Short mmCIF file of C-alpha atoms in Angstrom, two decimals:
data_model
loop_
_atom_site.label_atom_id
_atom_site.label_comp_id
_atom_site.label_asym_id
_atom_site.label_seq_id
_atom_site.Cartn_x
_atom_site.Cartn_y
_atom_site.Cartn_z
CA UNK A 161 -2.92 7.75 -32.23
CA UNK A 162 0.15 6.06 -30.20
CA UNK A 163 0.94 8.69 -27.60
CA UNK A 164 4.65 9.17 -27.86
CA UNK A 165 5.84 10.62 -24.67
CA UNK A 166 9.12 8.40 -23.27
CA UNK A 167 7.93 5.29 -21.56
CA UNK A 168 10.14 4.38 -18.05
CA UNK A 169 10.56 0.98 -18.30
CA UNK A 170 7.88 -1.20 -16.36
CA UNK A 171 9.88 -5.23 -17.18
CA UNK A 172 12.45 -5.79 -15.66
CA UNK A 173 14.09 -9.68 -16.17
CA UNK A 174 13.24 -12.21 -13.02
CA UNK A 175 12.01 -11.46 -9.82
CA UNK A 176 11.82 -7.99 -7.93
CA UNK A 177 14.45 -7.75 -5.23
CA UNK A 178 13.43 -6.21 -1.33
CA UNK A 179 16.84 -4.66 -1.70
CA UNK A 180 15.39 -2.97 -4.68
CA UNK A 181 12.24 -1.91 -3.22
CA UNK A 182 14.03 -0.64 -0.04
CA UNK A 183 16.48 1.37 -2.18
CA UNK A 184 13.67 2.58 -4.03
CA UNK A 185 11.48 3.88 -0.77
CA UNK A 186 15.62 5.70 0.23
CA UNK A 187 15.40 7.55 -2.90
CA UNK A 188 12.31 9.03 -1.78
CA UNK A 189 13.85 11.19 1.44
CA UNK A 190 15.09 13.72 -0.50
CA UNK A 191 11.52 14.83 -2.13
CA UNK A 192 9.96 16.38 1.50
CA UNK A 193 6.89 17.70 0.07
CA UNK A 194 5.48 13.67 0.40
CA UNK A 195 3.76 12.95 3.35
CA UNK A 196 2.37 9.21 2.23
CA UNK A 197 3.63 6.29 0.29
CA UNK A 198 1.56 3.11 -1.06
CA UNK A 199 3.04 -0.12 -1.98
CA UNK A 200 1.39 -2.94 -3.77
CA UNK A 201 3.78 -6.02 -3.65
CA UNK A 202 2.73 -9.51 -5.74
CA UNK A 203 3.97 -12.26 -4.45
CA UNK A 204 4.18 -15.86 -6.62
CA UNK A 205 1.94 -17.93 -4.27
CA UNK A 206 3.04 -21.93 -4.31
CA UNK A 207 -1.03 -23.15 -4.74
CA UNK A 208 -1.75 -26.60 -4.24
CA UNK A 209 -3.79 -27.19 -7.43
CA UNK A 210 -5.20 -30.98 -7.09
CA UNK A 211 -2.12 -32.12 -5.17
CA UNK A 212 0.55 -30.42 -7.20
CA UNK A 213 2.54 -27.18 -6.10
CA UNK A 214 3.33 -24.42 -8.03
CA UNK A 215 7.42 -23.85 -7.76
CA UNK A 216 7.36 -20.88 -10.56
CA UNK A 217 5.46 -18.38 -12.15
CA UNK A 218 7.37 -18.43 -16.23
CA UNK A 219 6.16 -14.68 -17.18
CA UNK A 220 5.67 -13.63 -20.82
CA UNK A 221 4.37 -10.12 -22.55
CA UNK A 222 2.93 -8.57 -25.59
CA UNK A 223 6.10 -6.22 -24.75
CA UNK A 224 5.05 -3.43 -26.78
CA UNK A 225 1.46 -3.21 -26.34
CA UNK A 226 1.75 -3.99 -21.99
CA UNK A 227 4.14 -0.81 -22.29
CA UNK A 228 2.06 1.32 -24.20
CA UNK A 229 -0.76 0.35 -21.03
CA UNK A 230 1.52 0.73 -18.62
CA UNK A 231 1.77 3.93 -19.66
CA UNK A 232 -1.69 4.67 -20.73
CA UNK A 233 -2.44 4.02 -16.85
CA UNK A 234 0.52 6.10 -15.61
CA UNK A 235 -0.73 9.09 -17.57
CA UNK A 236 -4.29 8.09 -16.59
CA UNK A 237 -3.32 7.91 -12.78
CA UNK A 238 -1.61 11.27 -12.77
CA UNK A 239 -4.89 12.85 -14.07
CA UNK A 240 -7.18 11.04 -11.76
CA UNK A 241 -5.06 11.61 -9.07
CA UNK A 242 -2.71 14.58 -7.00
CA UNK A 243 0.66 12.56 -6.68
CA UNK A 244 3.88 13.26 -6.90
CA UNK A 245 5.53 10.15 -8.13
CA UNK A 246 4.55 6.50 -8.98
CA UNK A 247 6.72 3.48 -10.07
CA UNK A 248 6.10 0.41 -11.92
CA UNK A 249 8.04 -2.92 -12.02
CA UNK A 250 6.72 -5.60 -13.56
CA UNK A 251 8.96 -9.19 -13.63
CA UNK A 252 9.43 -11.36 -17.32
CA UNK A 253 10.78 -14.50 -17.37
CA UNK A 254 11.05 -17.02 -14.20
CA UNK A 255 9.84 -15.39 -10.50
CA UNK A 256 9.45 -18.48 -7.96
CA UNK A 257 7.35 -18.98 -5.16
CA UNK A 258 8.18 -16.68 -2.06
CA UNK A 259 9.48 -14.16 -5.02
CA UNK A 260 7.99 -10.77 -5.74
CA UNK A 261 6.61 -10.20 -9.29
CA UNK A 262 5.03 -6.90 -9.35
CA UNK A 263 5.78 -3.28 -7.44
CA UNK A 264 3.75 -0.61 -7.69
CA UNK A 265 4.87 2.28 -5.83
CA UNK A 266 2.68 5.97 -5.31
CA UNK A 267 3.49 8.72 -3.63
CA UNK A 268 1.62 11.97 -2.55
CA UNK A 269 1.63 14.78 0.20
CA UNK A 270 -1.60 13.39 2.01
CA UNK A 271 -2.13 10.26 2.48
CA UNK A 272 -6.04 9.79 1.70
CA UNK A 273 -4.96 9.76 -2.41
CA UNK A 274 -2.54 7.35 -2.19
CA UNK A 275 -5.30 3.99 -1.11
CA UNK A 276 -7.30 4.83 -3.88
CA UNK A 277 -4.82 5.47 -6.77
CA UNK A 278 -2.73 2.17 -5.50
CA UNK A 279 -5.81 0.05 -5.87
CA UNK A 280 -6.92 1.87 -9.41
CA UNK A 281 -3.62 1.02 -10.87
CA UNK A 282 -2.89 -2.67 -9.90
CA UNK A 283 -6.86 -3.30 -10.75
CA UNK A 284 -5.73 -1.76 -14.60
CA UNK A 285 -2.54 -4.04 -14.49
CA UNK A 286 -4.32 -7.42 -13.74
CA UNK A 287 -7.42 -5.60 -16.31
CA UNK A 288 -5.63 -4.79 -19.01
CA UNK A 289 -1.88 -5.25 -19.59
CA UNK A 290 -1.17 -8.02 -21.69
CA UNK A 291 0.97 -9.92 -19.60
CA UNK A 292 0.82 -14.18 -19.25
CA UNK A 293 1.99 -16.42 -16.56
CA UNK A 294 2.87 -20.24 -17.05
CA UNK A 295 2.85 -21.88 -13.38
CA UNK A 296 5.78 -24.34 -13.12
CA UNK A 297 4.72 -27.08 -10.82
CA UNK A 298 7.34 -29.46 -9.14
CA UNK A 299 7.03 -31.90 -11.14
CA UNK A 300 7.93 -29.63 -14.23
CA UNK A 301 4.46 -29.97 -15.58
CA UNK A 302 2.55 -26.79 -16.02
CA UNK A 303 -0.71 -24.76 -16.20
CA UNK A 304 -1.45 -21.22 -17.55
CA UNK A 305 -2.86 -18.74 -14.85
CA UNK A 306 -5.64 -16.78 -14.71
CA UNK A 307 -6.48 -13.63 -13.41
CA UNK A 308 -9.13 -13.20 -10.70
CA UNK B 25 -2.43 -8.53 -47.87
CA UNK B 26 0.43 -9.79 -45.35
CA UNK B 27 -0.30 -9.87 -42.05
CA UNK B 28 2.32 -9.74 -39.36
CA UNK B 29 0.21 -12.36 -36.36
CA UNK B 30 1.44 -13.13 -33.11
CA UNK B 31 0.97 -15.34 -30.86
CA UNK B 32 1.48 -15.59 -26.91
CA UNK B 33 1.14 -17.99 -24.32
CA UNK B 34 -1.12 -20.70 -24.19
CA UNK B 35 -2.34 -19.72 -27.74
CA UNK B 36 1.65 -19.78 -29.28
CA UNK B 37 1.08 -23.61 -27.71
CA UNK B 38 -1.35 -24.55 -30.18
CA UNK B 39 0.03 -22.47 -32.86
CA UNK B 40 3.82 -23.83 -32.15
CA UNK B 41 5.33 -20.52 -33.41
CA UNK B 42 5.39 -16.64 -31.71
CA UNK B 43 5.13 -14.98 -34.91
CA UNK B 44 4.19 -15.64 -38.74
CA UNK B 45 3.09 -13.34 -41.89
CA UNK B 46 -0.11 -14.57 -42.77
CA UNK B 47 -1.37 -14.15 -46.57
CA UNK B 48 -4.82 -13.28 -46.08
CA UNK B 49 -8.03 -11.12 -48.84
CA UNK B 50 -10.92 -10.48 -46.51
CA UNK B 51 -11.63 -7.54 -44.53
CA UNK B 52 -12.81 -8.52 -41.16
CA UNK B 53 -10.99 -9.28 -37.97
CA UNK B 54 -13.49 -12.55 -38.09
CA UNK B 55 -13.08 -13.23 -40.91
CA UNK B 56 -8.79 -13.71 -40.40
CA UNK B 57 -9.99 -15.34 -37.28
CA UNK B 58 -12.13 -18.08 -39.31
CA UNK B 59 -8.55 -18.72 -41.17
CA UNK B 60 -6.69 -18.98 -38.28
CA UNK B 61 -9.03 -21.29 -36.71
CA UNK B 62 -9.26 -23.71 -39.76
CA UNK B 63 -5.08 -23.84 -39.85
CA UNK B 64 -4.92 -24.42 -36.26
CA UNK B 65 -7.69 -26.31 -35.04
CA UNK B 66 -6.75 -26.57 -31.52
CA UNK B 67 -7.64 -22.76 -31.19
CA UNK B 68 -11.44 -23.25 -30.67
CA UNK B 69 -10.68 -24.33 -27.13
CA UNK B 70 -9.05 -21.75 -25.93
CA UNK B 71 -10.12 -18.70 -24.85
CA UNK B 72 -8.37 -15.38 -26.49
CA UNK B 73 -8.90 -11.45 -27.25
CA UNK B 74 -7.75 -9.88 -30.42
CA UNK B 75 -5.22 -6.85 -30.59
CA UNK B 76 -4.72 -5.28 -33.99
CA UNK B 77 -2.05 -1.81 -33.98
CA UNK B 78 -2.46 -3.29 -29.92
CA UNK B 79 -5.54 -2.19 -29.18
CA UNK B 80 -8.03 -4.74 -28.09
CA UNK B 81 -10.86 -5.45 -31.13
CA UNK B 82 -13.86 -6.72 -31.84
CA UNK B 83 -14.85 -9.19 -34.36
CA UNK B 84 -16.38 -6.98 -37.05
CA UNK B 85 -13.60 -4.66 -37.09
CA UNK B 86 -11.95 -4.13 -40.07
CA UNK B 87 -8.67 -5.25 -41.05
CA UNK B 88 -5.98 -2.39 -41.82
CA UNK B 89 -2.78 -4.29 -42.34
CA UNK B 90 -1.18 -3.31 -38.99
CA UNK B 91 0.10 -6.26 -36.53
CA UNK B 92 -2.57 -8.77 -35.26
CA UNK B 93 -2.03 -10.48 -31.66
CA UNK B 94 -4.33 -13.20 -30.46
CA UNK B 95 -4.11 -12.66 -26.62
CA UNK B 96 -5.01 -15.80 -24.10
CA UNK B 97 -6.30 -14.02 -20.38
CA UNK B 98 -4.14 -12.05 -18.94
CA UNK B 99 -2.25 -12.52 -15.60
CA UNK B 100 0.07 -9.74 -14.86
CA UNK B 101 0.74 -9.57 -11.48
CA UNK C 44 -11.32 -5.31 30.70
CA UNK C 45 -7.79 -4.78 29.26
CA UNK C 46 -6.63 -7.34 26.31
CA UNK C 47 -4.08 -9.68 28.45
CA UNK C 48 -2.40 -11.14 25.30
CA UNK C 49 0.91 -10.60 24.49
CA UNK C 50 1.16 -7.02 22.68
CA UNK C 51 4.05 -6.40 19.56
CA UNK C 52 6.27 -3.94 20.15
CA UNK C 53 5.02 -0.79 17.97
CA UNK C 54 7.47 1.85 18.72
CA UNK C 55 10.56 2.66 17.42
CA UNK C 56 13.49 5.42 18.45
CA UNK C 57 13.64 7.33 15.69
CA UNK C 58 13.14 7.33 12.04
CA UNK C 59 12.34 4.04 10.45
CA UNK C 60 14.80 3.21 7.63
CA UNK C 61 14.35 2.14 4.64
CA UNK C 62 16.46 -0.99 5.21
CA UNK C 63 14.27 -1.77 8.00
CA UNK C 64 11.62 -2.10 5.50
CA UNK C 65 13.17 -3.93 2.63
CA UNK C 66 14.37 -6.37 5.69
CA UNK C 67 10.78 -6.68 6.52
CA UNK C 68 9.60 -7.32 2.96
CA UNK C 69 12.49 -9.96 2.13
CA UNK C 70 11.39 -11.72 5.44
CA UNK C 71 7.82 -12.58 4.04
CA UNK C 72 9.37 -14.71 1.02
CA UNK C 73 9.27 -17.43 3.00
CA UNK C 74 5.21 -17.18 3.41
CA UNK C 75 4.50 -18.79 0.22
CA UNK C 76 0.82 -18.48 0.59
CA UNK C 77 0.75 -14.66 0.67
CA UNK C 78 0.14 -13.27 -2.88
CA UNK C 79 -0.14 -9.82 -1.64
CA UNK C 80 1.13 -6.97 -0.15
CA UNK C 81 0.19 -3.81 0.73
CA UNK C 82 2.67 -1.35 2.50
CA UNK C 83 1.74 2.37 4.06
CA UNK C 84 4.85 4.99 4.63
CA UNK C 85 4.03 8.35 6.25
CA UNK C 86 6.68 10.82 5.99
CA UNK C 87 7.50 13.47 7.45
CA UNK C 88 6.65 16.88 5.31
CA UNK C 89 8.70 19.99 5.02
CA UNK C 90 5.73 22.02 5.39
CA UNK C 91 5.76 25.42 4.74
CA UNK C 92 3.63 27.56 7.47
CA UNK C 93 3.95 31.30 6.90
CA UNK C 94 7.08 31.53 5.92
CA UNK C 95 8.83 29.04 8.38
CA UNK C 96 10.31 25.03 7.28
CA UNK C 97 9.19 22.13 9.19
CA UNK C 98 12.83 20.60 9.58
CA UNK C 99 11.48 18.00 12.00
CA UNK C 100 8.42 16.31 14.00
CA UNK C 101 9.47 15.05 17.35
CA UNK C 102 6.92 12.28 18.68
CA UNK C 103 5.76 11.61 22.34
CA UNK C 104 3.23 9.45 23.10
CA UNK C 105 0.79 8.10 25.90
CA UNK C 106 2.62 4.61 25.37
CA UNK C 107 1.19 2.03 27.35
CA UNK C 108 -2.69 3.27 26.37
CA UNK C 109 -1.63 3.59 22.21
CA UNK C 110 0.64 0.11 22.88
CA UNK C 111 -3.22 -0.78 23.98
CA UNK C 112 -4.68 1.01 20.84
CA UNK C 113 -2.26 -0.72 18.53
CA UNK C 114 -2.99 -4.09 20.20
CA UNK C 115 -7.12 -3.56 19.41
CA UNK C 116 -6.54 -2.33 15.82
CA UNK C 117 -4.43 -5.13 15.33
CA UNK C 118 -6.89 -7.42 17.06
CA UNK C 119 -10.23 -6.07 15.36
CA UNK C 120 -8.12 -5.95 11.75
CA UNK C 121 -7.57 -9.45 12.00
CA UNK C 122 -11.20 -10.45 12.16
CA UNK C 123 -12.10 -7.80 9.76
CA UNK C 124 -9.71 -9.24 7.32
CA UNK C 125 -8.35 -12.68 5.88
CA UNK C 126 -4.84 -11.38 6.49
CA UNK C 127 -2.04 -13.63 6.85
CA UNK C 128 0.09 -10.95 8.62
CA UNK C 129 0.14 -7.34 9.89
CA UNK C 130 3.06 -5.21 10.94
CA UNK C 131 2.96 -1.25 12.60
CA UNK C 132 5.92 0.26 13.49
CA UNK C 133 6.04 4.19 14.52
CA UNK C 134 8.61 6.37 15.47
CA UNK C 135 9.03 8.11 18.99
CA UNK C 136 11.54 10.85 19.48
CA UNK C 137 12.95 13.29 16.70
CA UNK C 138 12.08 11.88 12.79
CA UNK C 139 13.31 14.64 10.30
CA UNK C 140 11.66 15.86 7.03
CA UNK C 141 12.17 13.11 4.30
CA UNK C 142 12.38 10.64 7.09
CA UNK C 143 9.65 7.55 7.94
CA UNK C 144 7.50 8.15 11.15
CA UNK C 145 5.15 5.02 10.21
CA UNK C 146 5.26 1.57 8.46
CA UNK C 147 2.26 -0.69 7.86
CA UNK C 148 2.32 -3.69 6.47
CA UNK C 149 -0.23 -6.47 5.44
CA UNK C 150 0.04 -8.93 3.34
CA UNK C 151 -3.09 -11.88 2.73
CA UNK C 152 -3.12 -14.22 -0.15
CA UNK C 153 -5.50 -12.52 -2.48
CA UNK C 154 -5.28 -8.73 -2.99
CA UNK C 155 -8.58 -6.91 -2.57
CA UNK C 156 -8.55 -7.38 0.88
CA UNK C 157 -4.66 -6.43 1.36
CA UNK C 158 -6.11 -2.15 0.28
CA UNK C 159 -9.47 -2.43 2.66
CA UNK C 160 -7.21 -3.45 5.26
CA UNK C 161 -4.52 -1.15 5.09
CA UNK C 162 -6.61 1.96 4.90
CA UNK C 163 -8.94 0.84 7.61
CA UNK C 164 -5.37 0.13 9.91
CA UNK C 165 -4.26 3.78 8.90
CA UNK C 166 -6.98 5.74 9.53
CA UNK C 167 -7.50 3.57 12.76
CA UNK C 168 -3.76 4.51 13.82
CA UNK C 169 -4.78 8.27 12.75
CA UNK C 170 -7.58 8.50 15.13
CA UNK C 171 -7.47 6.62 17.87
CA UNK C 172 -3.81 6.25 19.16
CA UNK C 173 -2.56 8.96 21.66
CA UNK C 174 0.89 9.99 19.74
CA UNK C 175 1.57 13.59 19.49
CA UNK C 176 3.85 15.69 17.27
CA UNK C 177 5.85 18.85 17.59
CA UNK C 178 6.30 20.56 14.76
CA UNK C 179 10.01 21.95 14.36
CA UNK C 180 10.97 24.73 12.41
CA UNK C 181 14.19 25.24 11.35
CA UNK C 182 14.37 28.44 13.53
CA UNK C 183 14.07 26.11 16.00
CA UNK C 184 10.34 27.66 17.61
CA UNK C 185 7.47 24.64 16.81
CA UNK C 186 3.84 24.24 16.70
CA UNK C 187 1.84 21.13 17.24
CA UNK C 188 0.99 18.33 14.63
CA UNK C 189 -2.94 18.05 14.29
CA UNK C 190 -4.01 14.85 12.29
CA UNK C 191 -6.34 15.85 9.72
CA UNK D 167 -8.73 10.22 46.73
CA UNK D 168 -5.38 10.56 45.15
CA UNK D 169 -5.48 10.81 41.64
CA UNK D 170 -2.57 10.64 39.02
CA UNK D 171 -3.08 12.44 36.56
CA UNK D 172 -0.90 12.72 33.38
CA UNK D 173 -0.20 15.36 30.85
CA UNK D 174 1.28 15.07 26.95
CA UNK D 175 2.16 17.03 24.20
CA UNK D 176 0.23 21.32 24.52
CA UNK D 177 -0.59 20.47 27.77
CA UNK D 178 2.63 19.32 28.90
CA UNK D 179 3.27 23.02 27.86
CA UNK D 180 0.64 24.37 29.79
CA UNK D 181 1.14 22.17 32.97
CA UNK D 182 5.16 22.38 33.27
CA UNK D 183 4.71 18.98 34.83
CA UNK D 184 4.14 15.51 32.85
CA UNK D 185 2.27 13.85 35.73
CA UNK D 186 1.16 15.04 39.18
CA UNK D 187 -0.73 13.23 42.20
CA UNK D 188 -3.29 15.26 42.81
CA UNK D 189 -5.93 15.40 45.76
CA UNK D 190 -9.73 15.54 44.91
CA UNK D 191 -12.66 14.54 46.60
CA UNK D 192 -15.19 15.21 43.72
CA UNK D 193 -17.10 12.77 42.13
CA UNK D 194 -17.17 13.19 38.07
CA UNK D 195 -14.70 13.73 35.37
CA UNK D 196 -16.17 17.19 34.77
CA UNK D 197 -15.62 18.39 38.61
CA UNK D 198 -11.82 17.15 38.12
CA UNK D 199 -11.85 18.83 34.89
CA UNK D 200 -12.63 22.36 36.80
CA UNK D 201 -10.69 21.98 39.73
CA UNK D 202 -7.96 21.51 36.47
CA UNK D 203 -8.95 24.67 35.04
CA UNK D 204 -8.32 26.56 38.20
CA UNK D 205 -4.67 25.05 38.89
CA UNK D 206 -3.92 25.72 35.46
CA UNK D 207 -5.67 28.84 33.80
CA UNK D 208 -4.29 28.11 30.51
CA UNK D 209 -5.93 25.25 29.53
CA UNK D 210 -8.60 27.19 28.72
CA UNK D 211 -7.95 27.91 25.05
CA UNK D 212 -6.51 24.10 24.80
CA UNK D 213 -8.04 21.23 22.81
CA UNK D 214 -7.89 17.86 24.77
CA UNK D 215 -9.74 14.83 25.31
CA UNK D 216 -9.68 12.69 28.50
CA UNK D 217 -8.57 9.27 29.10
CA UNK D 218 -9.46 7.49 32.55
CA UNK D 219 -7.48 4.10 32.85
CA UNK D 220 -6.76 4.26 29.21
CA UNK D 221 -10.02 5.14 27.76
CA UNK D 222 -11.55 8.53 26.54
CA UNK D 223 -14.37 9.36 28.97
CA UNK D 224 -16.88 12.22 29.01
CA UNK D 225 -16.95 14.50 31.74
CA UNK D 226 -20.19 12.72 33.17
CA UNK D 227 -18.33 9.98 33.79
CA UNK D 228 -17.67 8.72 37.37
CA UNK D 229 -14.07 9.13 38.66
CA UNK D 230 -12.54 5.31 39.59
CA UNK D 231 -9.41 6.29 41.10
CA UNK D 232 -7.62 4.92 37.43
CA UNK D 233 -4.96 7.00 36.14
CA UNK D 234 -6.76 10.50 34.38
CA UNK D 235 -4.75 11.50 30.96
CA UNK D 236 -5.18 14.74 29.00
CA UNK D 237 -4.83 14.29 25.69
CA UNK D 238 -4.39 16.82 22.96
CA UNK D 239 -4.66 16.09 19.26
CA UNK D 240 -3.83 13.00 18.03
CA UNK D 241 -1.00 13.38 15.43
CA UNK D 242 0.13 10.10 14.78
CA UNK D 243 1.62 8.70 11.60
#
């Protein structure tokens, strides 16, 4: 059934700070048996779609559920893969253009683990969290995006 | 039974609510879909999975009472 | 025969800090076409070899032919890869254990290519740019840094 | 010819020098290489590769009069 091992918490409300991600990377000098980080930043893109820009991404969740595969992956990830720590930050609510939306953040002592556990994990995000995006054009109209 | 549905996105568009306790006798996911579809006709144009206990289900699985989601694609990221 | 264009400055003094790189990151919200990016740290380990603590690695380099190196990675990733931009940054001199010795940075508008990239400019870096390291223990004798 | 030759990292060690002009009227990497090898006994049980005006180059390589470098393991990053 549900595993029930404490989550960390993956949301966190609006868009991901680089004073964030830099404090996160300084937390990391005390743990000297890491010899390579990976960081996967998503960035709200404004696309022209037929004329109009996209000034927003609104994000929504199945909170529950995108936890529980949040951490599904995370446990999954350790297993598939020798590292020593990985984050996840995912945004809710509004994250504009120019803003990021999504860190993921591994860590190992060589380096050759880190590419391919980075790319596993944000390929599982986009796969198979149940997260939605409503992109807020300028003109306050909107579409629903789509994962690629 | 009562069924605790939710809805997200583009498919709580359609529906106009996030969340409602449906009254529902069959037994099959598809079959609570061919209800859902009937009260909100808008749904057949949009394209959605279906989480029950939120895991991801097929069609012919059966009902067990636990919360349904009807999930539009996702775009985490 | 030798690249004439103008080459970016690669090396750094010292450790690279972590507000260096969440400086870096917060300067790319402005690119509002980039939807991704991917960001390699190497750190420096506090090996353990017999017995002895790597406290530090202290860098030299052949600089003007890895400043050429950098400049044909750089070059070669670019028309490997639809990247919007690329950053290296290394460190020269003493970097301790827990410290940054190595920052890459790419960032494209679509992710897949943002990990082939990144991995192909790392191992690139690894193997074909004349920087050497000194392993220091914290006796204070050293042995040399061999990139495996 | 005059040559300069340069020297990094273990072989800085070995050498006691980081760069030297030194005079050579040989013809190939490989003759430099030995008349190296006799200045220097203890390169010997070093690993190094050879850069000629910034390249690696084999010892059957003609000498040009570039700058010579000898380069031990890469350890970058």
């Amino acid at each position: 059934m549900k595993d029930k091992k404490p989550m960390k918490p993956v949301f966190k409300e609006g868009a991901i700070t680089s004073d964030f991600i830099g404090n996160s990377i300084y937390k990391h000098q005390t743990k000297t048996n890491i010899g390579a980080h990976n960081i996967f930043l998503g960035q709200v893109r404004a696309d022209d779609i037929n004329g109009k820009i996209v000034s927003a991404i609104e994000y929504t969740a199945y909170e529950d559920m995108a936890n529980q595969k949040f951490h599904e992956i995370r446990e999954l990830a350790f297993k598939k893969f020798d590292l020593t720590c990985m984050h996840i930050y995912h945004s809710l609510g509004t994250v504009k253009a120019g803003e990021i939306c999504l860190f993921v953040f591994v860590s190992s002592p060589r380096r050759k683990v880190v590419f391919k556990a980075l790319e596993y994990i944000v390929e599982a995000i986009k796969a198979d969290v149940p997260v939605f995006g409503k992109e807020i054009f300028e003109d306050e109209s909107h579409q629903w995006k789509v994962n690629s | 039974m009562h069924i605790t549905i939710k809805y997200f996105g583009q498919i709580a568009e359609v529906t106009q609510i996030r969340e409602e306790s449906f009254k529902f006798s069959g037994n099959l996911v598809s079959e609570l879909l061919d209800a859902l579809h009937l009260k909100y006709k808008d749904l057949k144009n949009k394209d959605f999975k279906v989480a029950q206990n939120q895991e991801l289900v097929s069609g012919d699985v059966k009902l067990t009472g636990d919360d349904i989601a009807l999930l539009p694609p996702f775009a985490g990221g």
